[in-house]
Amino acid sequence: MSENKLNLTLKIWKQAGTNAPGSFETHKVTVSPDASFLEMLDELNDGLEREGKDPVAFESDCREGICGTCGLVINGHPHGPVPRVATCQLHMRNFKDGETIYIEPFRAKAFPVLRDLIVDRSAFDKIMYAGGYVSVNTGGVPDANAIPIPRDIAAEAFDAAACIGCGACVAACKNASAMLFMSAKISQLALLPQGQAERHQRVEAMVAKMDELGFGACTNTYACEAECPKGISISNIARMNREFLVSKIVSKLTD
Amino acid sequence: MSWLFRSLNSSVGKKVIMAVTGLSLISFLMIHLFGNLTLYIGREAFNAYVDTLDIIKPFIRVIEVVLAGIFILHIYNGIRLWIENRNARPVRYAVSGTAENTDFSSRTMFVTGSIIFIFLVLHLSTFWYNFNFTGHPETGSHDFYTIIVYWFSNKLYAVAYILSMALLTFHLNHAFQSAFQTFGWNHKKYFPLIKKIGLVYALIMGIGFASIPIYFSFICGGNQ
Ligand code: SF4
Ligand code: FES
């Protein structure tokens, strides 16, 4: 059914390395509307490699919206124009024949470009190492439901835990702030009994780490919530602020 | 670094400074507007109101110093956040989706804030300066109502006022709900209401303050 294929012009960001200068490269592609966005890039790369040209570097893994590696900024929107999907779940039928599509990497000081569309998101890992965990002593395996957790609390924690750590919130924020990501991780633990022991030191350490890594501060524009593929709510950021302020007041002198 | 300095210097701390100083200014604006509305009762009412302020002058002076401090902190911290936040994205996007994923008030806080600052300088160098020191710029009279009439007979001055108040409305619309979010007071139960209150507050302030130059400049034409 070649008649309903889409003819598209792609403007793709090419950059050889972190400190190399970058620029847009133009490619013309003809693609089935049923292809996913990443399949479209796969086809483009196949063609480029056959011609002996340099393929476009981009990242992906699960291709089902759960691993968070595939973020691209498509026409100014992290993960593209469709709300609540990751780039790998975005389909070409959402674009119009003849359209020009700009494809850029996530842009943030804390996410340096490694090559073309691939950025280094290890800053998120560093935030997690700072406090995004619960310490568990070794010993017998606890009973699954030994600690009672009200259903609505469990549901709220689960909503926060839906964050896939993709970094689209940073990419969308005009301040490249990591608050939505961080607040999702903090909320998920602060809501549950298992997270209580390290509750205060966690929020303080994670906020300090985020600041140190060069992310911006939140100015409550809520672009993150609009672009997040998992619909993480900005009420998590409010919870994080609350946790932070309470901790500042009640935590130990040494913290 | 002391505990307090470190806390206020963090990303969340800086937001708290913006919110606390912002909410103080929000309360001040409300009082300011109520005072101004005596203009509509008439010359005597307004002059009496300003005279009352004169009687409690030492107290007013303290408030002015505190207000100036709050303003400076708000502005200094706002500029700092703006610079740091810009540095967090050294390379900008070729195509930006900001216009679609944020609202106008929220993404223009720095611009509206800067213009409001210019307005503030204009405002203080005319009304505040005349009221406190010189009296009427031509006659030296301390009939405050006449000073208002004098300045607003300048149409350009009045238009600058009205435009600034329009921008103030946008600034306040974002400011109010933003402060609540910063303090962590956001819940699906009541946050939509907070946003509405913020909008209504911003509109009352904007329209209330702008109505004065409109009235004196364009309705009465300075013929009171
Ligand atoms: S909060 Fe949303 S946008 Fe940010 S990392 Fe998590 S899933 Fe991605
Ligand atoms: S490739 Fe895993 S979320 Fe897209």
PDB file of C-alpha atoms in Angstrom, chain A residues 13 24 73 75-78 102 104-110 170-176 179 207 210-211 214-223 226-227 233-235 237-242 244-245 248-249 255, chain B residues 3 6-7 9-16 81-82 84-98 100-103 106-109 174 177-188 190-191 195:
ATOM      1  CA  TRP A  13      20.987  16.645  15.199  1.00  0.00           C
ATOM      2  CA  PHE A  24      21.333  19.482  11.795  1.00  0.00           C
ATOM      3  CA  VAL A  73      13.014  15.727  21.438  1.00  0.00           C
ATOM      4  CA  ASN A  75       9.522  19.053  17.147  1.00  0.00           C
ATOM      5  CA  GLY A  76      10.212  20.603  20.532  1.00  0.00           C
ATOM      6  CA  HIS A  77       8.468  17.912  22.573  1.00  0.00           C
ATOM      7  CA  PRO A  78      10.365  15.249  24.518  1.00  0.00           C
ATOM      8  CA  TYR A 102      13.141  18.192  13.946  1.00  0.00           C
ATOM      9  CA  GLU A 104      17.115  16.799  18.817  1.00  0.00           C
ATOM     10  CA  PRO A 105      18.777  15.219  21.825  1.00  0.00           C
ATOM     11  CA  PHE A 106      17.652  16.092  25.368  1.00  0.00           C
ATOM     12  CA  ARG A 107      19.420  19.354  26.094  1.00  0.00           C
ATOM     13  CA  ALA A 108      20.688  20.016  29.600  1.00  0.00           C
ATOM     14  CA  LYS A 109      24.042  20.823  31.123  1.00  0.00           C
ATOM     15  CA  ALA A 110      23.654  17.780  33.361  1.00  0.00           C
ATOM     16  CA  VAL A 170      14.518  17.630  32.435  1.00  0.00           C
ATOM     17  CA  ALA A 171      14.365  17.965  28.663  1.00  0.00           C
ATOM     18  CA  ALA A 172      10.995  19.730  28.795  1.00  0.00           C
ATOM     19  CA  CYS A 173      11.747  22.084  31.677  1.00  0.00           C
ATOM     20  CA  LYS A 174      12.942  25.505  30.589  1.00  0.00           C
ATOM     21  CA  ASN A 175      15.299  25.341  33.577  1.00  0.00           C
ATOM     22  CA  ALA A 176      16.441  21.753  32.906  1.00  0.00           C
ATOM     23  CA  MET A 179      12.513  17.964  40.216  1.00  0.00           C
ATOM     24  CA  VAL A 207      18.181  17.730  46.562  1.00  0.00           C
ATOM     25  CA  MET A 210      20.652  17.509  42.111  1.00  0.00           C
ATOM     26  CA  ASP A 211      21.877  21.054  42.756  1.00  0.00           C
ATOM     27  CA  GLY A 214      23.957  21.417  37.483  1.00  0.00           C
ATOM     28  CA  PHE A 215      20.220  20.914  37.047  1.00  0.00           C
ATOM     29  CA  GLY A 216      18.136  24.088  37.301  1.00  0.00           C
ATOM     30  CA  ALA A 217      15.589  24.980  39.965  1.00  0.00           C
ATOM     31  CA  CYS A 218      11.858  24.560  39.501  1.00  0.00           C
ATOM     32  CA  THR A 219       9.835  27.645  38.583  1.00  0.00           C
ATOM     33  CA  ASN A 220       6.529  25.791  38.535  1.00  0.00           C
ATOM     34  CA  THR A 221       5.803  26.034  34.817  1.00  0.00           C
ATOM     35  CA  TYR A 222       4.641  22.391  34.865  1.00  0.00           C
ATOM     36  CA  ALA A 223       6.063  21.603  31.421  1.00  0.00           C
ATOM     37  CA  ALA A 226       2.736  17.895  30.400  1.00  0.00           C
ATOM     38  CA  GLU A 227       5.548  15.975  28.685  1.00  0.00           C
ATOM     39  CA  SER A 233       1.978  14.553  38.716  1.00  0.00           C
ATOM     40  CA  ILE A 234       3.527  17.794  39.929  1.00  0.00           C
ATOM     41  CA  SER A 235       1.828  17.125  43.264  1.00  0.00           C
ATOM     42  CA  ILE A 237       7.089  18.025  43.577  1.00  0.00           C
ATOM     43  CA  ALA A 238       4.899  19.636  46.204  1.00  0.00           C
ATOM     44  CA  ARG A 239       5.347  16.563  48.391  1.00  0.00           C
ATOM     45  CA  MET A 240       9.110  16.741  47.895  1.00  0.00           C
ATOM     46  CA  ASN A 241       9.140  20.422  48.896  1.00  0.00           C
ATOM     47  CA  ARG A 242       7.116  19.518  51.972  1.00  0.00           C
ATOM     48  CA  PHE A 244      12.447  18.973  52.381  1.00  0.00           C
ATOM     49  CA  LEU A 245      11.077  21.766  54.553  1.00  0.00           C
ATOM     50  CA  LYS A 248      15.188  20.952  57.438  1.00  0.00           C
ATOM     51  CA  ILE A 249      13.274  21.723  60.593  1.00  0.00           C
ATOM     52  CA  ASP A 255      22.490  16.227  58.708  1.00  0.00           C
TER      53      ASP A 255
ATOM     54  CA  TRP B   3      22.618  25.547  58.321  1.00  0.00           C
ATOM     55  CA  ARG B   6      22.923  26.279  53.145  1.00  0.00           C
ATOM     56  CA  SER B   7      19.216  25.481  53.327  1.00  0.00           C
ATOM     57  CA  ASN B   9      20.796  28.438  49.087  1.00  0.00           C
ATOM     58  CA  SER B  10      19.518  25.086  47.789  1.00  0.00           C
ATOM     59  CA  SER B  11      17.195  24.908  44.796  1.00  0.00           C
ATOM     60  CA  VAL B  12      14.190  24.348  47.045  1.00  0.00           C
ATOM     61  CA  GLY B  13      15.402  27.029  49.475  1.00  0.00           C
ATOM     62  CA  LYS B  14      15.602  29.626  46.731  1.00  0.00           C
ATOM     63  CA  LYS B  15      12.054  28.835  45.729  1.00  0.00           C
ATOM     64  CA  VAL B  16      10.986  29.266  49.331  1.00  0.00           C
ATOM     65  CA  LEU B  81      17.492  31.848  39.693  1.00  0.00           C
ATOM     66  CA  TRP B  82      17.039  33.153  36.166  1.00  0.00           C
ATOM     67  CA  GLU B  84      21.355  29.707  37.099  1.00  0.00           C
ATOM     68  CA  ASN B  85      18.384  28.213  35.325  1.00  0.00           C
ATOM     69  CA  ARG B  86      19.569  29.503  31.965  1.00  0.00           C
ATOM     70  CA  ASN B  87      22.996  28.018  32.627  1.00  0.00           C
ATOM     71  CA  ALA B  88      21.379  24.643  33.242  1.00  0.00           C
ATOM     72  CA  ARG B  89      20.626  24.520  29.499  1.00  0.00           C
ATOM     73  CA  PRO B  90      23.683  25.902  27.670  1.00  0.00           C
ATOM     74  CA  VAL B  91      22.539  24.714  24.219  1.00  0.00           C
ATOM     75  CA  ARG B  92      18.977  25.723  23.370  1.00  0.00           C
ATOM     76  CA  TYR B  93      16.480  23.783  21.288  1.00  0.00           C
ATOM     77  CA  ALA B  94      16.032  24.626  17.620  1.00  0.00           C
ATOM     78  CA  VAL B  95      12.326  23.979  18.034  1.00  0.00           C
ATOM     79  CA  SER B  96      10.811  24.757  21.410  1.00  0.00           C
ATOM     80  CA  GLY B  97       7.576  23.259  22.663  1.00  0.00           C
ATOM     81  CA  THR B  98       7.404  25.662  25.601  1.00  0.00           C
ATOM     82  CA  GLU B 100       2.437  24.465  24.083  1.00  0.00           C
ATOM     83  CA  ASN B 101       3.403  22.834  27.357  1.00  0.00           C
ATOM     84  CA  THR B 102       3.418  25.842  29.696  1.00  0.00           C
ATOM     85  CA  ASP B 103       1.121  28.805  30.163  1.00  0.00           C
ATOM     86  CA  SER B 106       4.528  30.985  34.127  1.00  0.00           C
ATOM     87  CA  ARG B 107       7.153  31.253  31.405  1.00  0.00           C
ATOM     88  CA  THR B 108       7.280  35.050  31.394  1.00  0.00           C
ATOM     89  CA  MET B 109       7.861  35.690  35.108  1.00  0.00           C
ATOM     90  CA  HIS B 174       1.382  32.588  38.287  1.00  0.00           C
ATOM     91  CA  GLN B 177      -0.485  29.247  42.974  1.00  0.00           C
ATOM     92  CA  SER B 178       3.254  28.890  42.559  1.00  0.00           C
ATOM     93  CA  ALA B 179       3.866  29.905  46.167  1.00  0.00           C
ATOM     94  CA  PHE B 180       1.451  27.227  47.361  1.00  0.00           C
ATOM     95  CA  GLN B 181       3.160  24.612  45.217  1.00  0.00           C
ATOM     96  CA  THR B 182       6.527  25.645  46.655  1.00  0.00           C
ATOM     97  CA  PHE B 183       5.336  25.245  50.232  1.00  0.00           C
ATOM     98  CA  GLY B 184       4.071  21.817  49.287  1.00  0.00           C
ATOM     99  CA  TRP B 185       0.419  22.725  49.573  1.00  0.00           C
ATOM    100  CA  ASN B 186      -0.762  21.017  46.453  1.00  0.00           C
ATOM    101  CA  HIS B 187      -3.458  18.409  46.507  1.00  0.00           C
ATOM    102  CA  LYS B 188      -5.964  17.449  43.834  1.00  0.00           C
ATOM    103  CA  TYR B 190      -7.896  21.974  46.640  1.00  0.00           C
ATOM    104  CA  PHE B 191      -5.235  23.000  44.126  1.00  0.00           C
ATOM    105  CA  LYS B 195      -5.423  28.453  41.044  1.00  0.00           C
TER     106      LYS B 195
END
